[in-house]
Short mmCIF file of C-alpha atoms and ligand atoms in Angstrom, two decimals:
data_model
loop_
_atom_site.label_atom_id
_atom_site.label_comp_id
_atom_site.label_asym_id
_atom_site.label_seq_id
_atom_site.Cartn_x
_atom_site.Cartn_y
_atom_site.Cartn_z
CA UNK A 1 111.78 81.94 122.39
CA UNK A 2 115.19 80.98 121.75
CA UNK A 3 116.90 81.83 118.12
CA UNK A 4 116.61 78.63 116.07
CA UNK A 5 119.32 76.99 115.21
CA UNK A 6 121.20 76.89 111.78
CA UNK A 7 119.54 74.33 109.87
CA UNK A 8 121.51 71.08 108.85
CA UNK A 9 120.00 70.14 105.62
CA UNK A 10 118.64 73.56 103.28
CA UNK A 11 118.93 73.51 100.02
CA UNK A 12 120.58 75.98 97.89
CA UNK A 13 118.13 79.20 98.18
CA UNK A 14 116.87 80.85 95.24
CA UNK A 15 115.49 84.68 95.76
CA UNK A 16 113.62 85.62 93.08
CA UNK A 17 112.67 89.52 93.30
CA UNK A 18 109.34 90.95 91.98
CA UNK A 19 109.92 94.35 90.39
CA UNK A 20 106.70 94.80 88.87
CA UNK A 21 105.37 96.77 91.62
CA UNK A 22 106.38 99.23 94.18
CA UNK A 23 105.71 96.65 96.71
CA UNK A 24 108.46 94.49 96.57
CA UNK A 25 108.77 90.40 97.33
CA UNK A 26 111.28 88.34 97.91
CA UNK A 27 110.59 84.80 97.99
CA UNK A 28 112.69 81.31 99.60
CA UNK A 29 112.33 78.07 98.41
CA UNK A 30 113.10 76.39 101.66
CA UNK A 31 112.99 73.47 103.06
CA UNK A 32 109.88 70.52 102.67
CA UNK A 33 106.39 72.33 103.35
CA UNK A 34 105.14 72.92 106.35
CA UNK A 35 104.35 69.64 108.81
CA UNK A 36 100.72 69.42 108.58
CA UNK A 37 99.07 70.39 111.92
CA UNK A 38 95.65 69.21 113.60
CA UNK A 39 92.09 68.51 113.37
CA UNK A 40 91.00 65.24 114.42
CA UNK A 41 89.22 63.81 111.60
CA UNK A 42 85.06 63.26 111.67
CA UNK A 43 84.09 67.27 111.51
CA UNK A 44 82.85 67.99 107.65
CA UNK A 45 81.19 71.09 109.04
CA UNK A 46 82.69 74.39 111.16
CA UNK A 47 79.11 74.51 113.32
CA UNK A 48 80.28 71.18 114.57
CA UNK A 49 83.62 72.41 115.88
CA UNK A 50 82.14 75.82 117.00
CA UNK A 51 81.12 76.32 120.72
CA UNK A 52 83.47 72.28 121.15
CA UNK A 53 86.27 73.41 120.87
CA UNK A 54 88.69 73.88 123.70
CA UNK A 55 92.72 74.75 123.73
CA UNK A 56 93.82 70.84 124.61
CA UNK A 57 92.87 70.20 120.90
CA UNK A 58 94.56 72.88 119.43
CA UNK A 59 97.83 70.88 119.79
CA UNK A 60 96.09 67.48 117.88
CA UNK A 61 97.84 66.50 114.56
CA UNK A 62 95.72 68.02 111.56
CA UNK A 63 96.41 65.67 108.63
CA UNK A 64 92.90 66.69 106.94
CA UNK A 65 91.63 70.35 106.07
CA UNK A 66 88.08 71.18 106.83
CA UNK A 67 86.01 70.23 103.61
CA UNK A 68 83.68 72.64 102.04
CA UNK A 69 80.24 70.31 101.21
CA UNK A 70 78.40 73.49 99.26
CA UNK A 71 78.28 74.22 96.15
CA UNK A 72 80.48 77.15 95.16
CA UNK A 73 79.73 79.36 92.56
CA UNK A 74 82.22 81.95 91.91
CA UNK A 75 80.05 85.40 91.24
CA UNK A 76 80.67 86.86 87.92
CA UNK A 77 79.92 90.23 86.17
CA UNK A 78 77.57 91.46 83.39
CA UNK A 79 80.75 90.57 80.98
CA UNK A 80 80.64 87.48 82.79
CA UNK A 81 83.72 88.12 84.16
CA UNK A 82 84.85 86.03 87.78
CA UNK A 83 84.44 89.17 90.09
CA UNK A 84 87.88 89.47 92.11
CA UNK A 85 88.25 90.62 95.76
CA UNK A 86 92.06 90.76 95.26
CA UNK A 87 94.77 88.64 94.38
CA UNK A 88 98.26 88.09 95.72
CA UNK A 89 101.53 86.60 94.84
CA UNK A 90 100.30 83.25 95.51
CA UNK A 91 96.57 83.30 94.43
CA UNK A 92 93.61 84.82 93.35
CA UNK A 93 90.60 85.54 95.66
CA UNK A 94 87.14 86.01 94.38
CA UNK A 95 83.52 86.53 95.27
CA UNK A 96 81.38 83.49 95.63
CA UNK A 97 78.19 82.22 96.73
CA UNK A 98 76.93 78.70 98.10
CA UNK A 99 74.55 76.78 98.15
CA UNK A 100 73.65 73.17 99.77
CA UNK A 101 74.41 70.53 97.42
CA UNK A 102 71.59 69.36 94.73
CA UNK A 103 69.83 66.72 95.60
CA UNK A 104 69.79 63.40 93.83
CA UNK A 105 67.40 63.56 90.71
CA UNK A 106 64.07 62.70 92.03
CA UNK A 107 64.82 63.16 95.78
CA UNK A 108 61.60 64.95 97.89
CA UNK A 109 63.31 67.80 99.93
CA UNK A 110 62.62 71.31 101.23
CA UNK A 111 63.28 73.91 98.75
CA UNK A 112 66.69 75.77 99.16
CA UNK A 113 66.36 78.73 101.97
CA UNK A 114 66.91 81.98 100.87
CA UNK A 115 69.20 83.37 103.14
CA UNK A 116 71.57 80.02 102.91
CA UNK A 117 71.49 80.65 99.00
CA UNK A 118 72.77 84.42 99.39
CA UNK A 119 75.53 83.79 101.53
CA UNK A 120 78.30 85.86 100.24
CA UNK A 121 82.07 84.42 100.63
CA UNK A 122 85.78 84.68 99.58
CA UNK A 123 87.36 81.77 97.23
CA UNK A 124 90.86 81.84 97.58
CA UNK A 125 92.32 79.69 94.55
CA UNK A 126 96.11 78.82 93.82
CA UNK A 127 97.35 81.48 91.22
CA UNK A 128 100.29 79.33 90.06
CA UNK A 129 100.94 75.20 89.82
CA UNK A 130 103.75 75.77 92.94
CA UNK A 131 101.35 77.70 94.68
CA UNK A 132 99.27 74.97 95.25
CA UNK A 133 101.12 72.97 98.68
CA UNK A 134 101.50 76.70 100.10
CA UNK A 135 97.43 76.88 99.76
CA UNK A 136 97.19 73.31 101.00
CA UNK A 137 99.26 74.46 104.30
CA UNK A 138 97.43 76.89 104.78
CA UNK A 139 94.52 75.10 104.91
CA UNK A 140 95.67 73.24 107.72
CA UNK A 141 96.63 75.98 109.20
CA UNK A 142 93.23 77.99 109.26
CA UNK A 143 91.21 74.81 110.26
CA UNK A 144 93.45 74.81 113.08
CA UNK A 145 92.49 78.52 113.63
CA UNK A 146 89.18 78.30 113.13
CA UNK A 147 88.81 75.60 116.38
CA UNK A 148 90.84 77.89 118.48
CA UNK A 149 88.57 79.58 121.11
CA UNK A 150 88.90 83.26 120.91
CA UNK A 151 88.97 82.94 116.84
CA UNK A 152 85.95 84.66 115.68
CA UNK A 153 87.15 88.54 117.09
CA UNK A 154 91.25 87.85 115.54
CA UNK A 155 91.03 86.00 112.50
CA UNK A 156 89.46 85.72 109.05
CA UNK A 157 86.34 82.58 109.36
CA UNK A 158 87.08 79.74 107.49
CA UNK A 159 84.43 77.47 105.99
CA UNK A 160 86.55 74.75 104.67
CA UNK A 161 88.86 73.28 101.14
CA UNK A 162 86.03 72.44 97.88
CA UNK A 163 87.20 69.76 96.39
CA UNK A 164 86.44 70.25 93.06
CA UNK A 165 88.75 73.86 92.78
CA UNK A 166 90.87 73.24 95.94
CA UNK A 167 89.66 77.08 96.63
CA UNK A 168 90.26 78.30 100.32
CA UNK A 169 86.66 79.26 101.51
CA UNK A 170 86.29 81.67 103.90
CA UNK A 171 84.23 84.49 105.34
CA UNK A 172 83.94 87.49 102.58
CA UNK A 173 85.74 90.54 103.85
CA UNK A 174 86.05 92.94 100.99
CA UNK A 175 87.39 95.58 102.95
CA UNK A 176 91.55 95.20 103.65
CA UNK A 177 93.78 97.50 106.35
CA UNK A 178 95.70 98.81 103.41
CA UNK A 179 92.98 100.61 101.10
CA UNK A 180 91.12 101.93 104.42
CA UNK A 181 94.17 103.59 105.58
CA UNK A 182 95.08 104.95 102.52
CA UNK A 183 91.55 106.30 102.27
CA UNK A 184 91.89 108.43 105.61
CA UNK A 185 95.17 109.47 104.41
CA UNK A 186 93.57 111.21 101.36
CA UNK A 187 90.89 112.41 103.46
CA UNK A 188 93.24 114.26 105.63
CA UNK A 189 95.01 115.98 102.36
CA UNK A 190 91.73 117.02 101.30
CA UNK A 191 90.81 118.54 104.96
CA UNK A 192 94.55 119.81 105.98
CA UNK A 193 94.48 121.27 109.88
CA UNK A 194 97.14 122.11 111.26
CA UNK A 195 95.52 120.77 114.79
CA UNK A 196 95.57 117.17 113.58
CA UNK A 197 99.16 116.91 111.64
CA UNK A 198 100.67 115.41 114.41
CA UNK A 199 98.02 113.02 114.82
CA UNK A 200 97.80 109.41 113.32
CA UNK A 201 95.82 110.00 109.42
CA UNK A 202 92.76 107.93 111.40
CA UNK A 203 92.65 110.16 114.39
CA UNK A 204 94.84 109.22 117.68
CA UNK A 205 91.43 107.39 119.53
CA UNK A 206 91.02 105.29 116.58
CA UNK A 207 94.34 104.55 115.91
CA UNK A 208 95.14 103.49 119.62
CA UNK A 209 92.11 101.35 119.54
CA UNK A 210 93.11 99.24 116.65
CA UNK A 211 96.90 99.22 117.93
CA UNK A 212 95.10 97.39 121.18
CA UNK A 213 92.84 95.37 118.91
CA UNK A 214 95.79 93.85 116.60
CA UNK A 215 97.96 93.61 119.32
CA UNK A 216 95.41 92.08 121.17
CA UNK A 217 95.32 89.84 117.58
CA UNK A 218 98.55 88.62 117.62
CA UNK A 219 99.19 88.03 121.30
CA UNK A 220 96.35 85.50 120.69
CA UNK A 221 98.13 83.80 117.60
CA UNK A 222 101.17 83.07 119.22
CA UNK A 223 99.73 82.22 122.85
CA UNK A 224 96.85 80.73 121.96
CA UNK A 225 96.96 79.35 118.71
CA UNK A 226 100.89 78.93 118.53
CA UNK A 227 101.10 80.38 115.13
CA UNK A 228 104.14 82.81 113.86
CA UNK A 229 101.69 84.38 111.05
CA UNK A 230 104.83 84.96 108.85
CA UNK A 231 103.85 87.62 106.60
CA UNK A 232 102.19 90.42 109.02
CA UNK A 233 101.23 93.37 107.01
CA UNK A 234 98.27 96.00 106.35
CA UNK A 235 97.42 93.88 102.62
CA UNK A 236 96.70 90.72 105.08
CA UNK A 237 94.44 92.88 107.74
CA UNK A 238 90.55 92.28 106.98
CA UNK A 239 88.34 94.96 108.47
CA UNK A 240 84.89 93.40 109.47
CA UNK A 241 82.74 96.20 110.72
CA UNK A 242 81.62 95.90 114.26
CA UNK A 243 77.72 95.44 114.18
CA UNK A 244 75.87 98.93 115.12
CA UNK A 245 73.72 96.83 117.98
CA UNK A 246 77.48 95.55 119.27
CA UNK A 247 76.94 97.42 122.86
CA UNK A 248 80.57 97.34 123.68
CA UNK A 249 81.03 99.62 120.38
CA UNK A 250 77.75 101.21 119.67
CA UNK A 251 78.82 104.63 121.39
CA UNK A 252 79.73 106.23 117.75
CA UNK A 253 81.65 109.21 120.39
CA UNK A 254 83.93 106.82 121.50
CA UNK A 255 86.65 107.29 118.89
CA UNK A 256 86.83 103.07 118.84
CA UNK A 257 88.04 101.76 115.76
CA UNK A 258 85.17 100.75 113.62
CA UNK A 259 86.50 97.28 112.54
CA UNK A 260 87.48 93.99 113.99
CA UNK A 261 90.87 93.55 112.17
CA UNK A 262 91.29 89.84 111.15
CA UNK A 263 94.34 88.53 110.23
CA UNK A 264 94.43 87.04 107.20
CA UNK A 265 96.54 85.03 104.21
CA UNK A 266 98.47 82.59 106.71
CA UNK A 267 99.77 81.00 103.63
CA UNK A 268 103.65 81.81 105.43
CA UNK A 269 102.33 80.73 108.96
CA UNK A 270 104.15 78.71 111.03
CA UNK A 271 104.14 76.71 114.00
CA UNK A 272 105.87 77.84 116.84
CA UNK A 273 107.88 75.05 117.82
CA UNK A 274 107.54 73.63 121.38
CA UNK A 275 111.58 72.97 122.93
CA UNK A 276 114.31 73.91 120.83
CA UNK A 277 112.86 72.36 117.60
CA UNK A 278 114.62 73.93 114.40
CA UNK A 279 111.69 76.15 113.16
CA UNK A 280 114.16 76.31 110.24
CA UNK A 281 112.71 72.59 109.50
CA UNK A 282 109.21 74.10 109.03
CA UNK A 283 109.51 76.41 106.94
CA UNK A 284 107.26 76.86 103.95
CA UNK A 285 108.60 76.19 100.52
CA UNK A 286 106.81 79.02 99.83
CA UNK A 287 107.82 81.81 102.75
CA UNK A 288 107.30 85.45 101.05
CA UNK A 289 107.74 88.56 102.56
CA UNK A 290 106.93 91.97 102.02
CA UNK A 291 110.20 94.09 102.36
CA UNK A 292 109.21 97.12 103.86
CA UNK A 293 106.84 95.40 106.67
CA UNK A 294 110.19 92.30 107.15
CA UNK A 295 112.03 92.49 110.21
CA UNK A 296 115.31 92.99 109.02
CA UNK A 297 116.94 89.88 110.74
CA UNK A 298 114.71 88.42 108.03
CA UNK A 299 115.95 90.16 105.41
CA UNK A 300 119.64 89.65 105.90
CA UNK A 301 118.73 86.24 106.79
CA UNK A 302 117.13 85.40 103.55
CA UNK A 303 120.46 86.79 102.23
CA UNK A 304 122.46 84.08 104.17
CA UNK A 305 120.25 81.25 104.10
CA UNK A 306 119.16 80.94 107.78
CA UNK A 307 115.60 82.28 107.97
CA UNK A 308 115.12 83.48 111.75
CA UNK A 309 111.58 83.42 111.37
CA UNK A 310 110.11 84.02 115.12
CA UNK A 311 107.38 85.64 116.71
CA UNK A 312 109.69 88.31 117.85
CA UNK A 313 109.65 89.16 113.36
CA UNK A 314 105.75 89.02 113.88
CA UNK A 315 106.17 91.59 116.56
CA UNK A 316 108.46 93.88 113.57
CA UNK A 317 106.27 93.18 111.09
CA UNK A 318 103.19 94.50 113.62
CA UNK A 319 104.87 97.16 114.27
CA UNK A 320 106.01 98.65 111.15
CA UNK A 321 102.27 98.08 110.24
CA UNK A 322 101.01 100.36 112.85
CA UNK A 323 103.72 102.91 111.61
CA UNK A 324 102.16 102.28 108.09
CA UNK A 325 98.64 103.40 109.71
CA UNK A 326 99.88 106.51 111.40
CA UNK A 327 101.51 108.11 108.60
CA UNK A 328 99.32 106.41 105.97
CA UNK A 329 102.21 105.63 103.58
CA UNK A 330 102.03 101.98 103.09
CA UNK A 331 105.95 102.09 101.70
CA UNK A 332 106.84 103.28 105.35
CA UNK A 333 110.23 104.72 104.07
CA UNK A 334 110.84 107.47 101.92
CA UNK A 335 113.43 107.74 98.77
CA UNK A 336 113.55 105.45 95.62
CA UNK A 337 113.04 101.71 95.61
CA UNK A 338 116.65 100.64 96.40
CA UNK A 339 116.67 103.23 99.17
CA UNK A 340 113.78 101.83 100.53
CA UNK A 341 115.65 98.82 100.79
CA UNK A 342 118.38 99.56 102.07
CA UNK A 343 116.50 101.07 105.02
CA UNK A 344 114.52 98.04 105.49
CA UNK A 345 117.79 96.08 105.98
CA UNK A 346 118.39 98.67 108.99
CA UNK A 347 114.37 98.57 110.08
CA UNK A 348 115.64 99.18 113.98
CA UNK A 349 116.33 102.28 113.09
CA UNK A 350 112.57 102.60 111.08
CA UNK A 351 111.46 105.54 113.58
CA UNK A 352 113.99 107.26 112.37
CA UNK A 353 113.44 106.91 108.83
CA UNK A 354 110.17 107.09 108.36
CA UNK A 355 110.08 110.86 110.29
CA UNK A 356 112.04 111.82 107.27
CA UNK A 357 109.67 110.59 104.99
CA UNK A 358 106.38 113.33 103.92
CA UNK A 359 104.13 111.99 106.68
CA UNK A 360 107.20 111.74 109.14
CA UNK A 361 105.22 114.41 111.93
CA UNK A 362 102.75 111.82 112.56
CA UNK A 363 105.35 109.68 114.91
CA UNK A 364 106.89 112.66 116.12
CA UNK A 365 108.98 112.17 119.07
CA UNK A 366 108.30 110.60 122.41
CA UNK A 367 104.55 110.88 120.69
CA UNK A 368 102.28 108.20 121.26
CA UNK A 369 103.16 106.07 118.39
CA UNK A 370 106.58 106.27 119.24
CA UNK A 371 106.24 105.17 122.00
CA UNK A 372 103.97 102.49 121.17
CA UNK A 373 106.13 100.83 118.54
CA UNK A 374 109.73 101.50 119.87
CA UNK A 375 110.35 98.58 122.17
CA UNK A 376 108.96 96.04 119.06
CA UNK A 377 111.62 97.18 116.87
CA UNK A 378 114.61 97.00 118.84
CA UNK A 379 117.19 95.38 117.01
CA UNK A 380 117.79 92.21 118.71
CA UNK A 381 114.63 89.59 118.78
CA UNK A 382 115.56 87.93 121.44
CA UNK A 383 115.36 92.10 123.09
CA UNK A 384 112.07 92.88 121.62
CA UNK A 385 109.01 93.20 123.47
CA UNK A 386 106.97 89.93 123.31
CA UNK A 387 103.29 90.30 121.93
CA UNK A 388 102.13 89.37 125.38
CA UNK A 389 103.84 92.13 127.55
CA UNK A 390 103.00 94.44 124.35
CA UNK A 391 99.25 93.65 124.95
CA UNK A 392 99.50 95.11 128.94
CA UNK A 393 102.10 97.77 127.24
CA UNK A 394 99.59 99.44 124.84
CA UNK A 395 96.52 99.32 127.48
CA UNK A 396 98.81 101.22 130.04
N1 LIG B 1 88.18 86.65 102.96
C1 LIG B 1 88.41 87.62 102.09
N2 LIG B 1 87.42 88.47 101.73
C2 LIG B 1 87.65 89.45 100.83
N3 LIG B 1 88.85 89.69 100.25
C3 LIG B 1 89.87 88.88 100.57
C4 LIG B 1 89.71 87.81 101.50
N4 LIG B 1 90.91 87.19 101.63
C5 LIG B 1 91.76 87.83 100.82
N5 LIG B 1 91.15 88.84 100.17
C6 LIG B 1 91.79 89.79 99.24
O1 LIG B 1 92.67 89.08 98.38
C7 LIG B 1 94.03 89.57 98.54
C8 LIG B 1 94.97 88.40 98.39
O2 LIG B 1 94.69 87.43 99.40
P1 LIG B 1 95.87 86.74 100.22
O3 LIG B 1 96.67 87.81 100.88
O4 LIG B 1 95.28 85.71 101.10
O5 LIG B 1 96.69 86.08 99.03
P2 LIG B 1 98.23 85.75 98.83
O6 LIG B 1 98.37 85.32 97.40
O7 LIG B 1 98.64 84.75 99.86
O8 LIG B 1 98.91 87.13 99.10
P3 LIG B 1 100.45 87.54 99.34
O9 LIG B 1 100.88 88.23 98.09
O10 LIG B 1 100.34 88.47 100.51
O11 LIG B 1 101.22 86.29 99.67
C9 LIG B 1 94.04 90.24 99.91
O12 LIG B 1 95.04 91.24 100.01
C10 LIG B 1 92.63 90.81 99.99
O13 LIG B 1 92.55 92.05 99.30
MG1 LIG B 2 98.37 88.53 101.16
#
C-alpha cells in the first residue's frame, strides 16, 4: 500500500496522555468518524448471515449494525454488583446472559429452552458520552467481520447492537493474551531452568504456533476482510480454547498453542482504502494507541498531525506483541516511563532494546523470535514485510 497522503482538511489535534497507569495512551481527535461500512439491510439475526456469506459482499455499504433481538441481562454479584470482564479506555465490558424476548401477555408459546437461557456473553457498553460514535463504528465494523468467511477461527463472534443500552454483544471470552502470558511468565520464575531461559516464557512450540495462528489472523483482516485493526496488542487478543474433540489439536504432545486467538476491540479499525484514497479521511475521532505496542511512524505522526495509519503499523504492532509473549513483559522496554517512550519513538530498533530489558535472553540473537519479528519492524512501512508474505515467512 502506498503512504497516504497528507490530509487537506484536519483539525487542530489534541493529545491527551493517560498517566494513571503504566500503560500509557495517547489519543487523536481526528477527523469525522469512520464512513460506515456494509451489511445489506434485512438480516436481524447472525444464523442468517452464517454459512451465506461470501467475499463479493464484504465490500457492500453497511449503514445498519446487526441488532441484538434478546433480552440482555447483565450478570451481577451477591452485592449485586454488574460483574466486569474488563474495561478499557473507551468502555466497560461485562458478563451477560440472554434470553428470547417475553412474549406478549397472554401469548401460548413453548417455554424458554434451557440452554438458550444460559448462554453466557460479553456486553461491551460506551464508558464515556464521546465514546459512544467510536462504539457505534465499531459496530459496523464487526458486523462486517462477522459475514466475512474465514471469521469464526480470527475474530471475536459478534451477536449484534441492543437497542435499549447500545451494548456491543458478542461472544464471552474471559480469557485475554495479556493475563495468559503474564501467567506463564510467573510460572517460569517459579520453575527457573537454565535449559529453557532462552526459550519464549510459553515454550518455543507453543509460541511458534500462536505466532502462525495470529499471523495467520491478521493476514486474513487485511486480505480478506480489508480491515487495518488499528490498535493491535496482547489486551485486544481473546484466547478461546480449542475444543479437546478438535482432531486437528487434540494431540496434547504437540506443543500447539491451546487457544484460537481472536482479535478483538476494533473500536480503532479501519478500512483499508481501495486506490489512493486518503485513509487520513477515515480516521476515527477516536484512534487510541497503546505506546509501547505503536509503530513508531505512528507515534511521531500523532506528534505532527499526519496519522500514517497502514497495515504495514498492524504488522509493528503484531510484532512487538509477539516480542511481548516471548519475554512476557507486556511493557516490552525496560527503564522508567519516559524511557520507555523514548524507545518506542525508535521501535525499529525494539530488538535491540528489549534484549536489554530482564527477559532480554528470550530473543537472543539470530534466535527464532528474532528472526521471526525482524523483517516486521524495519523502519520504513512501505519496507516491512506484508502480513501476507509474513504468513509463508513464519511456516518456512
Ligand atoms: N468478548 C469478550 N469477552 C470477555 N472479555 C472481553 C470481551 N471483549 C473485551 N473483553 C475484556 O474487556 C477489555 C476491554 O475491552 P475492549 O478492548 O474492547 O475495550 P476498549 O475500551 O476499546 O479498550 P482500549 O482501551 O484498548 O481502547 C478487554 O481488554 C478484555 O479484557
Ligand atoms: Mg482494548
Amino acid at each position: 500500500m502506498t503512504p497516504p497522503k497528507t490530509p487537506t482538511s484536519t483539525p487542530p489535534m489534541q493529545l491527551s496522555l493517560n498517566t494513571g497507569g503504566d500503560e500509557l495512551s495517547l489519543r487523536a481527535h481526528l477527523t469525522p468518524p469512520v464512513t460506515p461500512i456494509g451489511k445489506p439491510s434485512g438480516h436481524d439475526s447472525l444464523d442468517q448471515l452464517e454459512g451465506g456469506a461470501d467475499a463479493s459482499i464484504v465490500k457492500q455499504t453497511i449503514t445498519k449494525p446487526l441488532r441484538f433481538i434478546d433480552d440482555l441481562k447483565i450478570c451481577r454479584d451477591a452485592d449485586d454488583i454488574p460483574i466486569e470482564f474488563g474495561r478499557g479506555v473507551l468502555s466497560i465490558v461485562y458478563k451477560a446472559t440472554s434470553a428470547p424476548p417475553a412474549p406478549p401477555i397472554g401469548a401460548d408459546t413453548p417455554p424458554t429452552s434451557p440452554a438458550f437461557s444460559s448462554r453466557v456473553l460479553a456486553a461491551k457498553i460506551p464508558l464515556r458520552r464521546d465514546a459512544r460514535a467510536a462504539l457505534q463504528a465499531e459496530a459496523l465494523t464487526l458486523t462486517r467481520l462477522n459475514r466475512t468467511p474465514g471469521h469464526d477461527d480470527h475474530v471475536i463472534k459478534f451477536f449484534g447492537v441492543e437497542a435499549a443500552t447500545e451494548a456491543l454483544v458478542m461472544a464471552a471470552v474471559p480469557l485475554d493474551l495479556s493475563t495468559y502470558v503474564e501467567d506463564q511468565a510467573d510460572l517460569r520464575k517459579k520453575n527457573f531452568s537454565t535449559a529453557t531461559m532462552f526459550e519464549p516464557v510459553m515454550g518455543m512450540d507453543s509460541f511458534s504456533d500462536l505466532a502462525r495462528k495470529l499471523i495467520g489472523g491478521l493476514a486474513w483482516l487485511h486480505n480478506e476482510a480489508g480491515l487495518v485493526h488499528g490498535d493491535v496488542k496482547p489486551l485486544n487478543i481473546l484466547l478461546r480454547p480449542i475444543a479437546s474433540d478438535d482432531c486437528a489439536h487434540a494431540d496434547a504432545d504437540t506443543g500447539a498453542f491451546p487457544y484460537y486467538p481472536l482479535y478483538a476491540d476494533f473500536s480503532s479499525a479501519l478500512d483499508i482504502p481501495s486506490d489512493q484514497e486518503d485513509i487520513n479521511s477515515k480516521i476515527t475521532d477516536m484512534y487510541a494507541v497503546t505506546v509501547p505496542f505503536t509503530a513508531p511512524e505512528i507515534l511521531k505522526s500523532l506528534i505532527s498531525g499526519n496519522v500514517a495509519l497502514s497495515p504495514a503499523s498492524d504488522v509493528f504492532s503484531l510484532a512487538a506483541t509477539l516480542i511481548a509473549c516471548a519475554t512476557g513483559d507486556m511493557l516490552l522496554y525496560p527503564g522508567d516511563r519516559r524511557r520507555r517512550q523514548l524507545m518506542a519513538c525508535d521501535g525499529h530498533q525494539i530488538l535491540e532494546f528489549t534484549r536489554n530489558g530482564a527477559n532480554g535472553a528470550r530473543v537472543s540473537r539470530n534466535g527464532l523470535v528474532e528472526k521471526l519479528v525482524k523483517p516486521a519492524v524495519v523502519k520504513d512501512p512501505s519496507q516491512r514485510i506484508s502480513a501476507q508474505d509474513w504468513v509463508a515467512f513464519a511456516a518456512a
